[in-house]
Amino acid sequence: MATVEFQGKTFTVDEDGFIESYDDWCEEWVQWVKQQEGIDELTDDHRKVIKVLQDYYEKNGIAPMVRILSKLTGFKLKQIYELFPSGPGKGACKMAGLPKPTGCV
Amino acid sequence: MAKHQTPLLDQLESGPWPSFVSDLKQEAEARAKNERNIEYQIPQDVVEDLMGVLELSYKDGTTHWKHGGIVGVFGYGGGVIGRYCDQPEQFPGVAHFHTMRVNQPAGKFYTTKYLKELCDLWEFRGSGLTNMHGSTGDIIFLGTTTPQLEEIFYELTHKHNQDLGGSGSNLRTPSDCIGQARCEYACYDTQALCHYLTNEYQDELHRPAFPYKFKFKFDGCPNCCVASIARADLSFVGTWRDEIQIDQEAVKAYVAGEFPPNAGAHAGRDWGPFDIQKEVIDRCPTGCMRYEDGKLEINNRECTRCMHCINVMPRALKPGKDRGCSILAGAKAPILDGAQMGSLLVPFIKVEEPYDEIKEVIEAIWDWWMEEGKNRERLGELMKRQGFQKLLEVTNIKPVPQHVQEPRTNPYIFWKEEEVPGGFERDIKEFRKHHQR
Ligand code: HEM
Ligand code: HEM
Ligand code: SF4
Ligand code: SF4
């Protein structure tokens, strides 16, 4: 496990840059991931995706399926990639502080 | 002097089969010498550390790769399988050891120019180790670091005109048998269809939007050289619907022993002289063939196009002229609810550009499965859960006897309400008028 220091905060992250604990999520984390994930300007649309992911995770204990993320946000997959170039898993989930996607990726 | 002692691996250098250990050592040595003065972008001793960690796994009988790994290139949600060693201090050369899937050409025909250029790229920015090819079909670049991923992707796309393959909950890299390129059995151009659909569905391949993974495979005939029926959610198996073409002169040549049966495939052992009755007529699964007075006859209406007679006498028998393919759905490995092979969905469909009819079937299935499929549920499992009937409904295909191997034996039969006179709304009071409690 590595640590990241950013704007006075310290985060424990794994090799892929996912935050170790969802509880450590904060605005500084968002700003840090923004740099890593090829995002220039954070818009309300970015915030909306993050909020939906977090609400879903808090309620269900898992990340939503892509289809459900699209339904809840109203964004098509194409728009989600425009917002998060590495996609909903590596990009948006990482920024929202959710655990790393697993399985046969 | 090798970096790590590998006594267990060394034993795998003996014996006649090409040894992957000898090959690894050769690459390790080539990197150590670096005769071409390559500015290696990942550790020069990556191969030695790979052998080191493998030897350690041989010793204690367990893997030394950490769980999972999420890396990739911007714009895509798959294509790279991230991997990290769980002993990075001991084997720093493979601390990062990501795999990149590179989309192979249909049929896997190459020029040396193309392969050399790919090798140059991979020597420079990767481990120099590959898998030719992954089971799904991709060229596999085996082992590089995170910072190299975008660099490799840039060079692949800009210099080599070459894209990544698929991974994740999406359409994986389609693959095919060599088809009409070098096989007289091919009932359609497997490479053309494979290439076309790969291009057509690039979005579905690069950006996971499905409940789970989905695979296409294309076989030119029921011999299934790419094993589509066992290894693809949708299998396209070539077939014909008119008569097997018979060359009676060639049949006689087989009977006379001029042509070896099965193109000489059993020449390694003496099976006696060719006996057309025993080896073909009596083996036909439907018993629809006859050989009398030096003439071979086939009752094609009863032929199931199993390929046996054609396989035995390829110079005398050919698939018919009215060709197309069957589409089978739902094959998958055991996890979660048991292994499945493809089930026949479309008995016959013409394979003609621009393949609109085939695309209709594919897209109808996706519409259904993307809406109804549970998280990590393969098409085959959705078929089990919601029923084959539902699959027929969404693809607008009429149920035919060919859809089943045998009819159901249990009587738990569902009826649609509109099929039942009077419907399902019943009043118990009405019933009680005729039947007392
Ligand atoms: C003329 C009279 C009857 C006819 C024609 C009849 C017919 C049937 C049929 C066709 C089945 C389905 C068999 C299967 O699923 O394999 C069945 C099941 C059954 N019948 Fe009858 N039945 C009659 C009378 C009765 C009576 C009087 C009883 C009980 C008092 C009864 C109890 C059952 C039970 C419990 C089953 C379910 C068995 C199971 O699902 O394993 N039946 N009957
Ligand atoms: C404690 C009492 C009972 C228990 C625990 C019980 C349990 C069960 C179970 C587990 C099934 C199988 C359900 C399935 O396969 O989906 C079943 C089926 C059935 N039971 Fe019972 N049962 C009981 C009493 C009765 C009685 C008293 C009757 C009739 C007088 C009865 C009639 C049936 C019938 C007809 C079926 C077959 C239903 C079908 O095939 O759809 N059961 N029962
Ligand atoms: S599947 Fe049939 S057409 Fe394709 S290579 Fe094999 S034998 Fe030939
Ligand atoms: S293809 Fe098979 S079923 Fe048809 S005639 Fe030949 S052996 Fe018989």
XYZ file of C-alpha atoms and ligand atoms in Angstrom:
644
model
C 0.000 0.000 0.000
C 1.282 3.440 -0.930
C 0.310 6.792 0.522
C -0.630 9.930 -1.339
C -0.206 13.377 0.178
C -2.315 16.057 -1.409
C -3.459 19.474 -0.200
C -2.591 18.612 3.383
C -4.394 15.265 3.366
C -2.921 11.763 3.387
C -4.586 8.833 1.627
C -3.697 5.160 1.594
C -4.101 3.770 -1.927
C -3.435 0.497 -3.738
C -1.292 0.092 -6.882
C -4.157 1.135 -9.103
C -4.724 4.323 -7.119
C -7.995 3.230 -5.525
C -8.593 4.614 -2.041
C -8.180 2.052 0.732
C -11.216 3.098 2.726
C -14.423 4.696 1.506
C -14.587 6.616 4.795
C -11.457 8.579 3.831
C -13.226 10.075 0.817
C -13.262 13.888 0.762
C -13.117 16.811 -1.640
C -9.304 16.684 -1.730
C -9.526 13.089 -2.962
C -11.716 14.216 -5.845
C -9.198 16.887 -6.769
C -6.340 14.378 -6.620
C -8.063 11.780 -8.816
C -9.084 14.473 -11.289
C -5.399 14.957 -12.164
C -4.817 11.215 -12.528
C -7.809 10.459 -14.693
C -7.437 12.978 -17.493
C -10.163 15.367 -16.315
C -9.547 19.112 -16.808
C -12.575 20.737 -15.263
C -14.988 19.203 -12.769
C -18.545 20.001 -13.823
C -21.913 19.488 -12.175
C -22.276 16.416 -14.372
C -19.155 14.883 -12.822
C -20.566 15.653 -9.384
C -23.862 14.069 -10.291
C -22.218 10.787 -11.328
C -20.171 10.723 -8.119
C -23.222 11.441 -5.972
C -25.261 8.692 -7.638
C -22.423 6.172 -7.214
C -22.005 7.047 -3.560
C -25.718 6.968 -2.747
C -26.047 3.599 -4.464
C -22.991 2.185 -2.725
C -24.111 3.381 0.698
C -27.542 1.882 0.203
C -26.596 -1.403 -1.511
C -22.983 -2.091 -0.594
C -21.996 -2.565 -4.254
C -21.388 -0.354 -7.261
C -24.366 -0.146 -9.642
C -24.334 -1.955 -12.994
C -23.453 0.327 -15.899
C -27.048 0.192 -17.122
C -28.361 1.339 -13.754
C -25.792 4.131 -13.538
C -27.033 5.343 -16.926
C -30.644 5.194 -15.793
C -30.038 6.942 -12.476
C -27.935 9.738 -13.967
C -29.684 9.990 -17.318
C -26.236 9.892 -18.989
C -25.612 7.472 -21.870
C -22.417 5.419 -21.644
C -20.865 7.661 -24.304
C -21.454 10.723 -22.128
C -20.007 8.954 -19.094
C -16.802 8.313 -21.069
C -16.770 11.963 -22.127
C -16.852 12.875 -18.444
C -14.560 10.079 -17.247
C -12.141 8.987 -20.023
C -11.204 5.727 -18.265
C -14.842 4.802 -17.931
C -17.296 4.301 -15.091
C -15.139 1.701 -13.281
C -11.568 2.966 -13.330
C -12.579 6.622 -13.589
C -15.835 7.409 -11.814
C -15.770 4.715 -9.108
C -12.204 5.655 -8.215
C -13.134 9.313 -7.861
C -16.211 8.448 -5.810
C -14.034 6.458 -3.401
C -15.719 3.097 -4.105
C -13.742 -0.161 -3.811
C -11.862 -1.389 -6.874
C -13.976 -3.328 -9.409
C -13.198 -7.064 -9.309
C -13.896 -10.138 -11.412
C -12.871 -11.189 -14.890
C -12.016 -7.678 -16.095
C 24.926 -16.280 -14.387
C 21.166 -16.262 -14.003
C 19.709 -13.908 -11.411
C 17.692 -16.613 -9.635
C 18.325 -20.335 -9.197
C 15.547 -22.283 -10.953
C 16.173 -25.997 -10.321
C 12.521 -26.979 -10.716
C 11.966 -24.991 -13.898
C 15.225 -26.348 -15.334
C 13.729 -29.842 -15.397
C 11.236 -28.598 -17.970
C 14.028 -28.007 -20.473
C 14.423 -31.706 -21.213
C 12.056 -33.731 -23.391
C 11.040 -33.264 -27.040
C 8.309 -30.590 -26.771
C 9.354 -26.955 -27.258
C 10.267 -25.808 -23.746
C 8.812 -22.501 -22.572
C 11.610 -22.402 -19.996
C 14.340 -22.567 -22.648
C 12.538 -19.832 -24.560
C 12.279 -17.648 -21.450
C 15.994 -18.109 -20.808
C 16.786 -17.187 -24.379
C 14.811 -13.957 -24.080
C 16.377 -13.194 -20.671
C 19.814 -13.601 -22.185
C 18.993 -11.503 -25.234
C 17.812 -8.678 -22.968
C 20.942 -8.966 -20.825
C 23.203 -8.717 -23.891
C 21.047 -6.096 -25.623
C 22.923 -6.326 -28.891
C 20.593 -3.862 -30.590
C 21.079 -1.219 -27.864
C 17.403 -0.942 -27.060
C 16.486 1.656 -24.456
C 14.338 -0.768 -22.443
C 11.345 1.019 -20.914
C 10.692 -1.617 -18.249
C 13.312 -3.482 -16.167
C 15.897 -5.236 -18.322
C 15.753 -8.308 -16.066
C 11.947 -8.641 -16.183
C 12.177 -12.152 -17.652
C 14.610 -13.343 -14.977
C 12.320 -12.061 -12.256
C 9.389 -13.757 -13.943
C 11.287 -17.069 -13.833
C 12.188 -16.328 -10.222
C 8.604 -15.823 -9.127
C 7.462 -18.849 -11.135
C 10.123 -21.005 -9.475
C 8.887 -19.769 -6.106
C 5.333 -20.763 -7.071
C 6.566 -24.192 -8.146
C 8.254 -24.541 -4.779
C 5.345 -23.630 -2.535
C 2.542 -24.575 -4.903
C 0.689 -21.264 -4.862
C 0.369 -18.187 -7.033
C 2.311 -15.007 -6.268
C 0.158 -12.482 -8.098
C -2.002 -10.118 -6.083
C -5.762 -10.009 -6.483
C -7.147 -8.184 -9.525
C -5.831 -4.924 -10.937
C -7.574 -2.035 -12.690
C -5.480 -0.309 -15.341
C -6.189 0.745 -18.904
C -6.042 3.456 -21.507
C -8.201 6.571 -21.675
C -11.355 6.167 -23.714
C -11.652 2.426 -23.186
C -13.016 0.440 -20.269
C -11.064 -2.733 -21.087
C -8.239 -4.272 -23.087
C -5.617 -4.417 -20.337
C -5.397 -6.965 -17.521
C -3.581 -5.333 -14.600
C -1.355 -7.530 -12.467
C 1.062 -7.009 -9.552
C 3.497 -9.436 -7.919
C 2.967 -10.123 -4.204
C 6.765 -10.247 -3.644
C 7.801 -6.947 -5.266
C 10.998 -6.544 -3.188
C 12.301 -9.964 -4.171
C 11.195 -9.641 -7.813
C 11.119 -5.915 -8.672
C 11.236 -6.707 -12.399
C 7.659 -7.979 -12.256
C 6.269 -5.621 -9.592
C 3.997 -4.462 -12.447
C 3.261 -7.178 -14.984
C 0.193 -6.090 -16.957
C -1.137 -7.987 -19.945
C -2.350 -6.173 -23.042
C -4.828 -7.801 -25.420
C -4.206 -6.884 -29.050
C -6.975 -7.642 -31.557
C -5.699 -10.313 -33.979
C -6.580 -10.490 -37.688
C -9.329 -12.969 -38.589
C -7.893 -16.439 -39.187
C -4.535 -15.339 -37.682
C -2.745 -14.930 -41.001
C 0.313 -12.659 -40.699
C 3.177 -11.155 -42.635
C 6.632 -11.205 -41.051
C 6.788 -7.454 -41.521
C 3.774 -6.929 -39.303
C 4.998 -9.361 -36.637
C 8.527 -7.923 -36.608
C 7.187 -4.430 -36.104
C 4.983 -5.577 -33.229
C 7.965 -7.389 -31.680
C 10.102 -4.252 -31.926
C 7.434 -2.285 -30.085
C 7.058 -4.978 -27.433
C 10.821 -5.450 -26.861
C 11.138 -1.716 -26.333
C 8.126 -1.109 -24.080
C 7.303 -4.536 -22.651
C 8.812 -7.776 -21.428
C 9.364 -9.307 -24.876
C 7.132 -12.204 -23.790
C 3.850 -13.021 -25.504
C 1.073 -15.516 -25.733
C 0.284 -16.382 -29.362
C -2.658 -16.351 -28.839
C -5.086 -16.060 -25.942
C -7.954 -18.584 -25.985
C -10.408 -15.930 -27.123
C -8.103 -15.073 -30.029
C -6.148 -11.949 -29.029
C -2.434 -11.477 -29.464
C -1.287 -11.256 -25.848
C 1.478 -8.898 -24.779
C 2.590 -10.447 -21.510
C 4.022 -8.043 -18.950
C 4.569 -4.284 -18.852
C 4.243 -1.348 -16.440
C 1.400 1.151 -16.018
C 3.228 4.170 -17.512
C 3.887 2.204 -20.710
C 0.223 1.434 -21.407
C -0.659 4.740 -23.075
C 2.708 4.761 -24.889
C 2.107 1.316 -26.348
C -1.486 2.187 -27.233
C -0.325 5.339 -29.018
C 2.202 3.420 -31.097
C -0.191 0.554 -31.796
C -2.846 2.879 -33.155
C -0.663 5.498 -34.836
C 2.141 3.360 -36.300
C 0.699 -0.122 -36.599
C -2.926 0.753 -37.339
C -3.777 -1.785 -34.652
C -6.363 -1.691 -31.862
C -6.683 -3.424 -28.497
C -8.931 -6.412 -27.900
C -11.741 -6.684 -25.379
C -11.947 -7.459 -21.669
C -14.525 -6.879 -18.963
C -18.323 -6.952 -19.174
C -18.460 -6.316 -22.911
C -18.181 -7.893 -26.326
C -14.874 -9.756 -26.239
C -12.606 -10.158 -29.251
C -14.418 -12.275 -31.871
C -12.493 -15.089 -33.574
C -13.029 -17.586 -36.359
C -11.774 -20.702 -38.143
C -9.584 -20.075 -41.191
C -12.677 -20.636 -43.338
C -12.585 -20.100 -47.064
C -8.956 -18.999 -46.900
C -7.780 -22.615 -46.829
C -10.666 -24.991 -46.298
C -13.002 -26.456 -48.910
C -15.653 -27.165 -46.253
C -16.267 -23.519 -45.385
C -19.927 -22.688 -46.025
C -19.465 -18.954 -45.619
C -16.600 -16.480 -45.365
C -15.909 -16.722 -41.641
C -13.115 -14.163 -41.796
C -15.273 -11.592 -43.550
C -18.114 -11.948 -41.049
C -15.733 -11.966 -38.063
C -13.940 -8.867 -39.345
C -17.150 -7.074 -40.216
C -18.877 -7.654 -36.874
C -15.694 -6.787 -34.953
C -15.646 -3.407 -36.682
C -19.398 -2.953 -36.475
C -19.442 -3.400 -32.698
C -16.232 -1.585 -31.685
C -18.135 0.494 -29.106
C -19.560 -2.612 -27.463
C -16.074 -4.145 -27.471
C -14.168 -1.232 -25.935
C -16.666 0.136 -23.436
C -18.262 -2.386 -21.080
C -22.027 -1.792 -21.185
C -23.269 -5.341 -20.689
C -24.384 -7.269 -17.571
C -21.414 -9.573 -18.228
C -19.001 -10.726 -20.942
C -20.282 -11.758 -24.382
C -18.437 -13.660 -27.117
C -18.890 -14.313 -30.842
C -17.176 -17.144 -32.708
C -17.445 -18.168 -36.339
C -17.060 -21.701 -37.682
C -17.280 -22.390 -41.399
C -18.879 -25.821 -40.913
C -20.033 -28.181 -38.140
C -16.468 -29.450 -37.590
C -16.157 -26.304 -35.449
C -12.412 -25.692 -35.615
C -12.742 -22.582 -33.430
C -15.091 -24.473 -31.063
C -17.745 -21.782 -31.274
C -20.427 -24.094 -29.937
C -18.593 -24.451 -26.622
C -16.855 -21.101 -26.238
C -19.087 -18.316 -27.485
C -22.346 -16.825 -26.240
C -23.331 -16.659 -29.903
C -21.922 -19.302 -32.264
C -22.191 -19.022 -36.040
C -21.766 -22.467 -37.589
C -21.724 -22.817 -41.375
C -24.048 -25.288 -43.105
C -26.017 -25.863 -46.324
C -29.618 -26.782 -47.086
C -29.549 -28.422 -50.511
C -27.806 -31.611 -51.598
C -24.323 -32.852 -50.805
C -22.336 -32.678 -54.041
C -21.192 -36.168 -55.076
C -18.436 -36.935 -57.575
C -19.118 -40.626 -58.353
C -15.753 -41.116 -60.112
C -13.935 -39.926 -57.021
C -16.073 -42.222 -54.847
C -14.849 -45.140 -56.988
C -11.262 -43.971 -56.552
C -11.718 -44.123 -52.755
C -13.227 -47.602 -53.012
C -10.341 -48.691 -55.253
C -7.848 -47.411 -52.712
C -6.469 -44.639 -54.933
C -7.413 -41.881 -52.481
C -6.704 -42.430 -48.781
C -9.767 -42.021 -46.499
C -9.857 -38.913 -44.302
C -7.101 -37.440 -46.476
C -4.645 -39.852 -44.852
C -5.401 -38.754 -41.268
C -5.132 -42.366 -40.000
C -2.035 -43.324 -42.004
C -0.066 -43.868 -38.794
C -1.697 -47.245 -38.262
C -2.866 -50.113 -40.471
C -6.672 -50.049 -40.423
C -6.966 -52.360 -43.435
C -8.212 -51.363 -46.889
C -10.923 -48.684 -47.046
C -14.406 -50.171 -46.611
C -17.012 -47.618 -47.650
C -19.846 -49.627 -46.111
C -18.231 -49.882 -42.688
C -16.521 -46.536 -42.549
C -19.147 -44.313 -44.139
C -22.548 -45.890 -44.814
C -22.854 -47.657 -41.453
C -21.488 -44.644 -39.575
C -23.960 -42.142 -40.953
C -25.949 -41.098 -37.852
C -29.269 -41.040 -39.725
C -28.611 -44.053 -41.960
C -29.535 -41.995 -44.999
C -26.769 -43.250 -47.323
C -26.562 -46.207 -49.696
C -23.746 -47.631 -51.796
C -24.873 -50.093 -54.454
C -23.501 -51.138 -57.818
C -20.649 -48.694 -57.483
C -22.968 -45.739 -56.899
C -23.267 -43.628 -53.759
C -26.691 -42.238 -52.934
C -27.679 -39.844 -50.160
C -31.214 -39.169 -49.031
C -30.484 -35.530 -48.288
C -33.845 -34.875 -46.655
C -32.724 -37.131 -43.818
C -29.121 -35.882 -43.700
C -28.288 -33.858 -40.580
C -25.126 -32.420 -42.173
C -22.901 -34.003 -39.544
C -19.878 -33.793 -41.906
C -18.791 -37.405 -41.371
C -19.040 -38.633 -44.964
C -17.485 -35.432 -46.292
C -14.645 -35.676 -43.769
C -13.924 -39.260 -44.852
C -14.097 -38.627 -48.600
C -13.233 -34.952 -49.102
C -12.335 -35.424 -52.767
C -15.646 -37.083 -53.576
C -18.148 -35.192 -51.388
C -18.700 -31.489 -50.892
C -21.205 -29.419 -48.922
C -24.170 -28.279 -51.016
C -24.352 -25.017 -52.928
C -27.131 -23.300 -50.977
C -25.048 -22.224 -48.022
C -25.430 -20.181 -44.864
C -25.058 -20.690 -41.137
C -26.885 -21.744 -38.001
C -26.829 -19.513 -34.932
C -26.579 -21.126 -31.495
C -26.848 -19.269 -28.205
C -25.759 -19.529 -24.610
C -22.484 -21.477 -24.326
C -20.510 -20.806 -21.137
C -18.095 -22.310 -18.598
C -19.451 -23.822 -15.321
C -19.558 -20.711 -13.123
C -22.184 -20.009 -11.805
C -24.896 -22.534 -12.572
C -23.186 -25.161 -14.718
C -21.481 -25.506 -18.090
C -23.503 -24.956 -21.251
C -22.974 -25.437 -24.965
C -24.805 -23.367 -27.557
C -28.508 -24.161 -28.134
C -29.859 -23.932 -31.671
C -31.690 -20.656 -32.172
C -31.615 -19.967 -35.926
C -31.463 -23.208 -37.938
C -30.470 -21.483 -41.173
C -29.657 -17.946 -42.181
C -27.950 -16.655 -45.324
C -24.587 -14.996 -44.754
C -24.549 -12.065 -47.124
C -23.186 -8.569 -46.830
C -24.191 -6.289 -45.171
C -25.355 -9.051 -42.806
C -28.501 -7.170 -41.775
C -30.439 -10.282 -40.776
C -27.613 -11.522 -38.591
C -27.280 -8.124 -36.941
C -31.009 -8.134 -36.212
C -30.658 -11.378 -34.261
C -27.609 -10.113 -32.351
C -29.136 -6.788 -31.453
C -32.475 -8.271 -30.393
C -30.617 -10.585 -28.015
C -28.549 -7.721 -26.633
C -31.642 -5.562 -26.097
C -33.202 -8.329 -24.050
C -30.133 -9.397 -22.094
C -28.962 -5.820 -21.385
C -32.359 -5.030 -19.916
C -33.130 -8.305 -18.146
C -29.703 -9.807 -17.403
C -28.693 -9.717 -13.756
C -25.281 -8.488 -12.684
C -22.732 -11.062 -13.963
C -25.341 -13.281 -15.589
C -24.298 -14.842 -18.899
C -26.791 -15.092 -21.755
C -26.992 -18.867 -21.198
C -28.063 -18.323 -17.602
C -30.674 -15.742 -18.546
C -32.025 -18.306 -21.038
C -32.328 -20.798 -18.192
C -33.904 -18.296 -15.826
C -36.449 -16.714 -18.170
C -36.820 -19.612 -20.578
C -35.957 -20.434 -24.188
C -39.460 -19.318 -25.127
C -38.559 -15.782 -24.077
C -35.447 -15.833 -26.258
C -37.604 -16.859 -29.223
C -40.055 -14.085 -28.451
C -37.459 -11.310 -28.273
C -35.736 -12.490 -31.453
C -39.103 -12.881 -33.184
C -38.309 -16.463 -34.144
C -41.122 -19.024 -34.441
C -40.688 -22.121 -32.295
C -39.875 -25.144 -34.473
C -39.153 -28.799 -33.587
C -35.478 -28.158 -34.438
C -35.255 -25.975 -31.325
C -35.321 -29.020 -29.034
C -33.501 -32.299 -28.764
C -36.630 -33.699 -27.131
C -39.917 -32.220 -25.929
C -40.354 -31.586 -22.216
C -41.404 -34.542 -20.083
C -42.923 -32.574 -17.194
C -46.418 -31.061 -17.485
C -45.641 -27.728 -15.779
C -46.734 -25.802 -18.816
C -47.410 -22.079 -18.798
C -50.167 -20.624 -20.929
C -50.571 -17.053 -21.908
C -53.851 -15.670 -20.609
C -55.045 -14.748 -24.107
C -54.567 -18.376 -25.200
C -57.031 -19.637 -22.603
C -60.778 -19.211 -23.309
C -62.251 -17.075 -20.575
C -58.875 -15.854 -19.322
C -57.594 -16.143 -15.736
C -60.094 -13.863 -13.974
C -62.507 -16.263 -12.287
C -65.110 -15.696 -9.593
C -65.179 -18.304 -6.828
C -68.872 -17.600 -6.336
C -69.544 -18.713 -9.899
C -67.663 -21.911 -9.149
C -69.550 -22.499 -5.916
C -72.840 -22.376 -7.760
C -71.950 -25.736 -9.221
C -69.646 -27.142 -6.534
C -70.607 -27.038 -2.857
C -67.989 -26.727 -0.173
C -59.756 -39.050 -11.501
C -59.023 -38.570 -10.529
C -57.637 -38.005 -10.682
C -56.917 -37.781 -11.782
C -57.313 -38.004 -13.249
C -55.652 -37.243 -11.352
C -54.627 -36.849 -12.214
C -53.455 -36.363 -11.790
C -52.389 -35.987 -12.660
C -52.401 -36.107 -14.171
C -51.397 -35.560 -11.874
C -50.043 -35.059 -12.356
C -49.082 -36.170 -12.327
C -47.674 -35.682 -12.527
O -47.387 -34.474 -12.335
O -46.803 -36.486 -12.875
C -51.792 -35.639 -10.543
C -51.017 -35.268 -9.491
C -51.446 -35.353 -8.186
N -52.634 -35.822 -7.742
Fe -54.145 -36.523 -8.837
N -55.642 -37.179 -9.994
C -56.844 -37.648 -9.550
C -57.237 -37.735 -8.279
C -56.495 -37.362 -7.162
C -56.940 -37.447 -5.774
C -58.311 -37.970 -5.351
C -55.885 -36.954 -5.014
C -55.752 -36.782 -3.523
C -56.634 -37.068 -2.621
C -54.834 -36.607 -5.919
C -53.610 -36.064 -5.512
C -52.654 -35.728 -6.354
C -51.405 -35.171 -5.910
C -50.936 -34.900 -4.470
C -50.648 -34.918 -7.072
C -49.267 -34.303 -7.124
C -48.193 -35.304 -7.207
C -46.881 -34.642 -7.411
O -46.833 -33.451 -7.823
O -45.851 -35.274 -7.214
N -55.238 -36.876 -7.194
N -53.067 -36.129 -10.492
C -46.743 -29.810 6.329
C -47.395 -30.149 5.241
C -46.865 -30.037 3.842
C -45.654 -29.713 3.405
C -44.391 -29.322 4.226
C -45.675 -29.750 1.961
C -44.578 -29.460 1.137
C -44.631 -29.504 -0.201
C -43.524 -29.217 -1.064
C -42.126 -28.811 -0.606
C -43.955 -29.355 -2.322
C -43.115 -29.186 -3.575
C -43.295 -27.829 -4.127
C -42.505 -27.636 -5.418
O -41.949 -28.611 -5.936
O -42.441 -26.517 -5.875
C -45.321 -29.722 -2.293
C -46.087 -29.956 -3.386
C -47.405 -30.342 -3.317
N -48.164 -30.551 -2.194
Fe -47.571 -30.337 -0.312
N -46.901 -30.114 1.569
C -47.659 -30.314 2.691
C -48.994 -30.667 2.759
C -49.768 -30.967 1.667
C -51.167 -31.430 1.710
C -51.915 -31.655 2.997
C -51.534 -31.565 0.402
C -52.849 -32.018 -0.180
C -53.937 -32.362 0.481
C -50.453 -31.229 -0.418
C -50.461 -31.225 -1.806
C -49.417 -30.925 -2.578
C -49.493 -30.976 -4.009
C -50.675 -31.316 -4.883
C -48.220 -30.592 -4.464
C -47.762 -30.515 -5.913
C -47.902 -29.115 -6.372
C -47.364 -28.946 -7.782
O -46.893 -29.912 -8.334
O -47.415 -27.817 -8.280
N -49.378 -30.868 0.365
N -45.702 -29.808 -0.989
S -14.711 -25.284 -39.073
Fe -15.113 -26.332 -40.993
S -14.782 -24.692 -42.499
Fe -13.776 -24.001 -40.644
S -11.668 -24.712 -40.868
Fe -12.782 -26.267 -39.702
S -13.409 -27.756 -41.228
Fe -12.892 -25.887 -42.335
S -23.310 -35.540 -43.549
Fe -23.626 -37.023 -41.922
S -25.841 -37.299 -41.832
Fe -25.374 -36.384 -43.808
S -25.131 -38.115 -45.200
Fe -23.074 -37.591 -44.467
S -22.796 -38.942 -42.705
Fe -24.995 -38.949 -43.138
